[in-house]
GROMACS .gro file of C-alpha atoms in nm:
model
  298
    1MET     CA    1  10.300  10.279   6.922
    2SER     CA    2  10.108  10.217   6.608
    3ALA     CA    3   9.734  10.273   6.641
    4SER     CA    4   9.503   9.976   6.610
    5MET     CA    5   9.282   9.957   6.301
    6PRO     CA    6   8.923   9.839   6.268
    7GLU     CA    7   8.887   9.470   6.194
    8ALA     CA    8   8.722   9.549   5.861
    9ASP     CA    9   9.044   9.725   5.754
   10TRP     CA   10   9.306   9.483   5.878
   11MET     CA   11   9.132   9.169   5.755
   12ASP     CA   12   9.034   9.264   5.400
   13GLY     CA   13   9.386   9.289   5.261
   14ASP     CA   14   9.279   9.524   4.983
   15ASP     CA   15   9.570   9.764   5.024
   16GLU     CA   16   9.826   9.875   4.771
   17ALA     CA   17  10.028   9.558   4.823
   18SER     CA   18   9.747   9.309   4.769
   19PRO     CA   19   9.897   9.005   4.597
   20ALA     CA   20   9.823   8.920   4.238
   21PRO     CA   21   9.786   8.558   4.124
   22ALA     CA   22  10.116   8.391   4.199
   23ARG     CA   23  10.333   8.287   3.911
   24SER     CA   24  10.545   8.068   4.138
   25SER     CA   25  10.522   7.952   4.494
   26SER     CA   26  10.735   8.040   4.793
   27ARG     CA   27  10.920   7.787   5.001
   28TYR     CA   28  10.783   7.956   5.313
   29LYS     CA   29  10.442   7.921   5.471
   30GLY     CA   30  10.221   8.229   5.438
   31VAL     CA   31  10.448   8.394   5.178
   32VAL     CA   32  10.336   8.478   4.822
   33PRO     CA   33  10.538   8.633   4.538
   34GLN     CA   34  10.447   8.974   4.397
   35PRO     CA   35  10.457   9.092   4.034
   36ASN     CA   36  10.717   9.358   4.120
   37GLY     CA   37  10.960   9.102   4.259
   38ARG     CA   38  10.875   9.163   4.623
   39TRP     CA   39  10.717   8.915   4.864
   40GLY     CA   40  10.386   8.935   5.047
   41ALA     CA   41  10.287   8.776   5.377
   42GLN     CA   42   9.940   8.668   5.481
   43ILE     CA   43   9.762   8.455   5.739
   44TYR     CA   44   9.407   8.330   5.767
   45GLU     CA   45   9.177   8.402   6.062
   46ARG     CA   46   8.827   8.251   6.071
   47HIS     CA   47   8.855   8.169   5.700
   48ALA     CA   48   8.935   8.531   5.615
   49ARG     CA   49   9.270   8.646   5.482
   50VAL     CA   50   9.469   8.893   5.692
   51TRP     CA   51   9.724   9.074   5.480
   52LEU     CA   52  10.054   9.136   5.662
   53GLY     CA   53  10.229   9.355   5.406
   54THR     CA   54  10.501   9.328   5.141
   55PHE     CA   55  10.874   9.281   5.194
   56ALA     CA   56  11.183   9.304   4.977
   57ASP     CA   57  11.321   8.980   5.117
   58GLU     CA   58  11.141   8.645   5.111
   59ALA     CA   59  11.275   8.549   5.454
   60ALA     CA   60  11.153   8.881   5.600
   61ALA     CA   61  10.804   8.802   5.476
   62ALA     CA   62  10.832   8.457   5.633
   63ARG     CA   63  10.936   8.615   5.962
   64ALA     CA   64  10.633   8.846   5.949
   65TYR     CA   65  10.411   8.541   5.904
   66ASP     CA   66  10.578   8.373   6.204
   67VAL     CA   67  10.509   8.677   6.424
   68ALA     CA   68  10.143   8.678   6.321
   69ALA     CA   69  10.119   8.301   6.374
   70LEU     CA   70  10.254   8.338   6.730
   71ARG     CA   71   9.991   8.603   6.806
   72PHE     CA   72   9.703   8.431   6.627
   73ARG     CA   73   9.783   8.067   6.709
   74GLY     CA   74  10.003   8.084   7.018
   75SER     CA   75  10.347   7.934   7.080
   76GLY     CA   76  10.231   7.601   6.939
   77GLY     CA   77  10.147   7.741   6.596
   78ALA     CA   78  10.335   7.623   6.288
   79VAL     CA   79  10.609   7.867   6.187
   80ASN     CA   80  10.873   7.891   5.916
   81PHE     CA   81  11.172   7.904   6.146
   82PRO     CA   82  11.132   7.640   6.420
   83GLY     CA   83  11.416   7.513   6.630
   84ALA     CA   84  11.652   7.680   6.875
   85GLY     CA   85  11.691   7.994   6.664
   86GLY     CA   86  11.319   8.032   6.608
   87VAL     CA   87  11.184   7.975   6.956
   88PRO     CA   88  11.033   8.304   7.079
   89SER     CA   89  11.136   8.428   7.420
   90ALA     CA   90  10.888   8.463   7.702
   91ALA     CA   91  10.936   8.838   7.670
   92GLU     CA   92  10.831   8.839   7.303
   93MET     CA   93  10.529   8.621   7.375
   94ALA     CA   94  10.427   8.860   7.653
   95PHE     CA   95  10.478   9.155   7.418
   96LEU     CA   96  10.251   8.994   7.159
   97ALA     CA   97   9.984   8.887   7.407
   98ALA     CA   98   9.964   9.236   7.555
   99ARG     CA   99   9.855   9.381   7.220
  100PRO     CA  100   9.545   9.331   7.006
  101LYS     CA  101   9.592   9.125   6.692
  102SER     CA  102   9.508   9.426   6.476
  103GLU     CA  103   9.789   9.627   6.637
  104VAL     CA  104  10.043   9.350   6.570
  105VAL     CA  105   9.925   9.337   6.208
  106ASP     CA  106   9.962   9.714   6.182
  107MET     CA  107  10.322   9.698   6.307
  108LEU     CA  108  10.405   9.424   6.055
  109ARG     CA  109  10.252   9.620   5.767
  110LYS     CA  110  10.447   9.932   5.862
  111HIS     CA  111  10.768   9.735   5.927
  112THR     CA  112  10.792   9.869   6.284
  113TYR     CA  113  10.751   9.542   6.475
  114ASP     CA  114  11.121   9.479   6.544
  115ASP     CA  115  11.178   9.837   6.663
  116GLU     CA  116  10.871   9.826   6.889
  117LEU     CA  117  10.982   9.495   7.038
  118ARG     CA  118  11.338   9.616   7.101
  119GLN     CA  119  11.214   9.935   7.264
  120ALA     CA  120  10.982   9.741   7.495
  121LEU     CA  121  11.256   9.498   7.594
  122ARG     CA  122  11.502   9.781   7.651
  123SER     CA  123  11.259   9.974   7.872
  124GLY     CA  124  11.197   9.657   8.070
  125SER     CA  125  11.561   9.601   8.167
  126GLY     CA  126  11.642   9.651   8.533
  127ALA     CA  127  11.279   9.638   8.642
  128GLY     CA  128  11.383   9.508   8.982
  129GLU     CA  129  11.235   9.221   9.178
  130ARG     CA  130  10.956   9.169   8.926
  131GLY     CA  131  11.210   9.045   8.674
  132ASP     CA  132  11.336   9.187   8.347
  133LEU     CA  133  10.995   9.269   8.201
  134SER     CA  134  10.853   9.617   8.229
  135LEU     CA  135  10.487   9.683   8.294
  136SER     CA  136  10.450   9.749   7.922
  137LEU     CA  137  10.512   9.377   7.866
  138VAL     CA  138  10.267   9.258   8.129
  139PRO     CA  139   9.928   9.170   7.975
  140ARG     CA  140   9.659   9.351   8.175
  141VAL     CA  141   9.283   9.327   8.190
  142ALA     CA  142   9.094   9.650   8.260
  143LEU     CA  143   8.867   9.630   8.564
  144PHE     CA  144   8.704   9.972   8.590
  145GLU     CA  145   8.779  10.343   8.609
  146LYS     CA  146   8.626  10.631   8.799
  147ALA     CA  147   8.630  11.007   8.759
  148VAL     CA  148   8.708  11.126   9.110
  149THR     CA  149   8.465  11.365   9.277
  150PRO     CA  150   8.544  11.661   9.505
  151SER     CA  151   8.467  11.446   9.808
  152ASP     CA  152   8.706  11.174   9.682
  153VAL     CA  153   8.992  11.422   9.703
  154GLY     CA  154   8.863  11.606  10.009
  155ARG     CA  155   8.929  11.581  10.380
  156LEU     CA  156   8.758  11.245  10.429
  157ASN     CA  157   9.063  11.058  10.296
  158ARG     CA  158   8.866  10.804  10.100
  159LEU     CA  159   8.773  10.699   9.749
  160VAL     CA  160   8.420  10.567   9.712
  161VAL     CA  161   8.427  10.255   9.494
  162PRO     CA  162   8.103  10.197   9.302
  163LYS     CA  163   7.922   9.901   9.453
  164LEU     CA  164   7.897   9.715   9.123
  165HIS     CA  165   8.272   9.727   9.066
  166ALA     CA  166   8.364   9.668   9.430
  167GLU     CA  167   8.163   9.347   9.452
  168LYS     CA  168   8.274   9.227   9.108
  169HIS     CA  169   8.646   9.306   9.110
  170PHE     CA  170   8.770   9.345   9.467
  171PRO     CA  171   8.806   9.069   9.727
  172PRO     CA  172   8.486   9.004   9.922
  173LEU     CA  173   8.463   9.153  10.268
  174ALA     CA  174   8.339   8.918  10.540
  175GLY     CA  175   7.966   8.978  10.563
  176ASP     CA  176   7.984   9.284  10.334
  177GLU     CA  177   7.680   9.508  10.381
  178ASP     CA  178   7.503   9.255  10.603
  179ASP     CA  179   7.775   9.280  10.864
  180ALA     CA  180   7.866   9.626  10.992
  181THR     CA  181   8.170   9.484  11.174
  182ALA     CA  182   8.331   9.327  10.864
  183PRO     CA  183   8.709   9.376  10.899
  184PRO     CA  184   8.887   9.583  10.633
  185VAL     CA  185   9.128   9.433  10.380
  186LEU     CA  186   9.464   9.574  10.274
  187LEU     CA  187   9.492   9.596   9.894
  188ALA     CA  188   9.816   9.658   9.702
  189PHE     CA  189   9.828   9.819   9.357
  190GLU     CA  190  10.126   9.870   9.127
  191ASP     CA  191  10.148  10.216   8.974
  192VAL     CA  192  10.154  10.185   8.595
  193GLY     CA  193  10.276  10.543   8.553
  194ASP     CA  194  10.550  10.527   8.817
  195GLY     CA  195  10.755  10.219   8.734
  196GLY     CA  196  10.550   9.976   8.939
  197LYS     CA  197  10.563  10.165   9.268
  198VAL     CA  198  10.332   9.986   9.512
  199TRP     CA  199  10.046  10.172   9.677
  200ARG     CA  200   9.856  10.010   9.963
  201PHE     CA  201   9.505  10.113  10.059
  202ARG     CA  202   9.267   9.993  10.327
  203TYR     CA  203   8.954   9.856  10.164
  204SER     CA  204   8.643   9.847  10.379
  205TYR     CA  205   8.264   9.879  10.387
  206TRP     CA  206   8.106  10.177  10.563
  207SER     CA  207   7.763  10.074  10.685
  208SER     CA  208   7.675  10.433  10.778
  209SER     CA  209   7.683  10.538  10.413
  210GLN     CA  210   7.643  10.188  10.267
  211SER     CA  211   7.950  10.234  10.053
  212TYR     CA  212   8.272  10.055   9.969
  213VAL     CA  213   8.579  10.274  10.017
  214LEU     CA  214   8.956  10.284   9.987
  215THR     CA  215   9.083  10.474  10.289
  216ARG     CA  216   9.422  10.468  10.464
  217GLY     CA  217   9.692  10.557  10.211
  218TRP     CA  218   9.451  10.720   9.969
  219SER     CA  219   9.521  11.081  10.065
  220ARG     CA  220   9.894  11.025  10.014
  221PHE     CA  221   9.825  10.889   9.667
  222VAL     CA  222   9.608  11.192   9.588
  223ARG     CA  223   9.870  11.432   9.719
  224GLU     CA  224  10.175  11.280   9.548
  225LYS     CA  225  10.002  11.232   9.215
  226GLY     CA  226   9.844  11.577   9.223
  227ILE     CA  227   9.494  11.443   9.164
  228VAL     CA  228   9.203  11.687   9.154
  229ALA     CA  229   8.830  11.642   9.100
  230GLY     CA  230   8.760  11.536   8.744
  231ASP     CA  231   9.076  11.330   8.701
  232THR     CA  232   9.026  10.961   8.631
  233VAL     CA  233   9.165  10.669   8.829
  234ALA     CA  234   9.177  10.335   8.646
  235PHE     CA  235   9.217   9.987   8.793
  236SER     CA  236   9.338   9.676   8.614
  237GLN     CA  237   9.484   9.336   8.692
  238ALA     CA  238   9.745   9.106   8.544
  239ALA     CA  239   9.635   8.852   8.289
  240ALA     CA  240   9.765   8.510   8.200
  241VAL     CA  241   9.841   8.391   7.848
  242THR     CA  242   9.705   8.057   7.731
  243ASP     CA  243   9.879   7.825   7.487
  244ASP     CA  244   9.673   7.964   7.199
  245GLY     CA  245   9.792   8.316   7.271
  246GLU     CA  246   9.466   8.455   7.407
  247VAL     CA  247   9.456   8.671   7.720
  248VAL     CA  248   9.244   8.553   8.011
  249GLY     CA  249   9.203   8.659   8.372
  250GLY     CA  250   9.514   8.563   8.562
  251LYS     CA  251   9.671   8.586   8.904
  252ARG     CA  252   9.567   8.857   9.144
  253ARG     CA  253   9.823   9.124   9.064
  254MET     CA  254   9.646   9.461   9.050
  255PHE     CA  255   9.745   9.795   8.898
  256ILE     CA  256   9.640  10.157   8.934
  257GLU     CA  257   9.693  10.453   8.703
  258CYS     CA  258   9.550  10.801   8.673
  259ARG     CA  259   9.479  11.036   8.387
  260LYS     CA  260   9.453  11.411   8.414
  261ARG     CA  261   9.147  11.587   8.282
  262LYS     CA  262   9.217  11.874   8.046
  263ARG     CA  263   9.287  12.186   8.250
  264ASP     CA  264   9.165  12.536   8.177
  265ASP     CA  265   9.432  12.795   8.112
  266ASP     CA  266   9.372  12.952   8.452
  267ASP     CA  267   9.404  12.627   8.647
  268ASP     CA  268   9.689  12.601   8.892
  269ASP     CA  269   9.787  12.263   8.750
  270ARG     CA  270  10.086  12.259   8.517
  271GLY     CA  271  10.015  12.172   8.155
  272ASP     CA  272   9.762  11.943   7.993
  273ASP     CA  273   9.936  11.610   8.043
  274ASP     CA  274   9.720  11.301   8.018
  275CYS     CA  275   9.914  11.122   8.290
  276CYS     CA  276   9.956  11.214   8.653
  277PRO     CA  277  10.297  11.361   8.735
  278ASP     CA  278  10.547  11.177   8.949
  279GLY     CA  279  10.510  11.378   9.264
  280GLY     CA  280  10.532  11.755   9.269
  281ALA     CA  281  10.378  11.999   9.511
  282ARG     CA  282  10.022  12.113   9.458
  283VAL     CA  283   9.910  12.448   9.594
  284VAL     CA  284   9.568  12.506   9.743
  285ARG     CA  285   9.400  12.833   9.846
  286LEU     CA  286   9.294  12.848  10.209
  287PHE     CA  287   9.176  13.162  10.391
  288GLY     CA  288   9.339  13.385  10.131
  289ALA     CA  289   9.681  13.221  10.148
  290ASN     CA  290   9.854  12.966   9.923
  291ILE     CA  291   9.945  12.652  10.115
  292ALA     CA  292  10.141  12.357   9.972
  293ALA     CA  293   9.928  12.046   9.970
  294ALA     CA  294  10.220  11.848  10.108
  295THR     CA  295  10.172  12.024  10.441
  296ILE     CA  296   9.824  11.877  10.478
  297GLY     CA  297   9.844  11.552  10.665
  298ASP     CA  298   9.656  11.228  10.601
   0.00000   0.00000   0.00000
């Protein structure tokens, strides 16, 4: 995936393909001729020009403008190729909405947009009951992340959720801290790194420690993902796309993912991957003997 660029870079248009004064006009919106016979594409955002790159074919430049218009203006924006052949699919709109405008511009400038879109659609095929879109096509809004502590991966089988994030992002518990008997709530999270596998945790408030926690199911998650203290667990939720293409908070579909901290060479963990592995046994040292973590129950 192409890296996003700072707004100051992707909006100034002063790159090697910056258009010179046009000697003739193009029949397409957002397309300008170049002195070398090529065609440039551009769009305006908040009265500032956003340069989309140069193309050998005039129609290709027009297509680049259409892609940018869909991301900047939404499905109702004026494009060069309207009609049955030019109507974007829901999958393409989701692909665009899930990425910052600067990243879409970067793909257009580097002529990688079509390949990126095809790869995303191909990886989304056969996604099961959620439809034919992979998680990479689902716009998500980050909620919060936490670096797990030794006690979060210890024998207590619980993840302490910071109060600020618990009260802001998770469903309210009846009575919360004012009611020690508030019943727990079962929360479901789709695993971003494991094809949408669903993890269910009991979410409750412990009055004894005045903390919000994820309990039942948590130790299994820790064990199967090989999480150790210092790794990060991130939470997000699905987002909806408005008619103008902007991403806003959507339905309550929540996700979880984890990232490995960098390991020292003498760590037992395998490699320096940034993502948690899909399963795999983890070995712990207990009373001088190596014991597989899978043998430790919830």
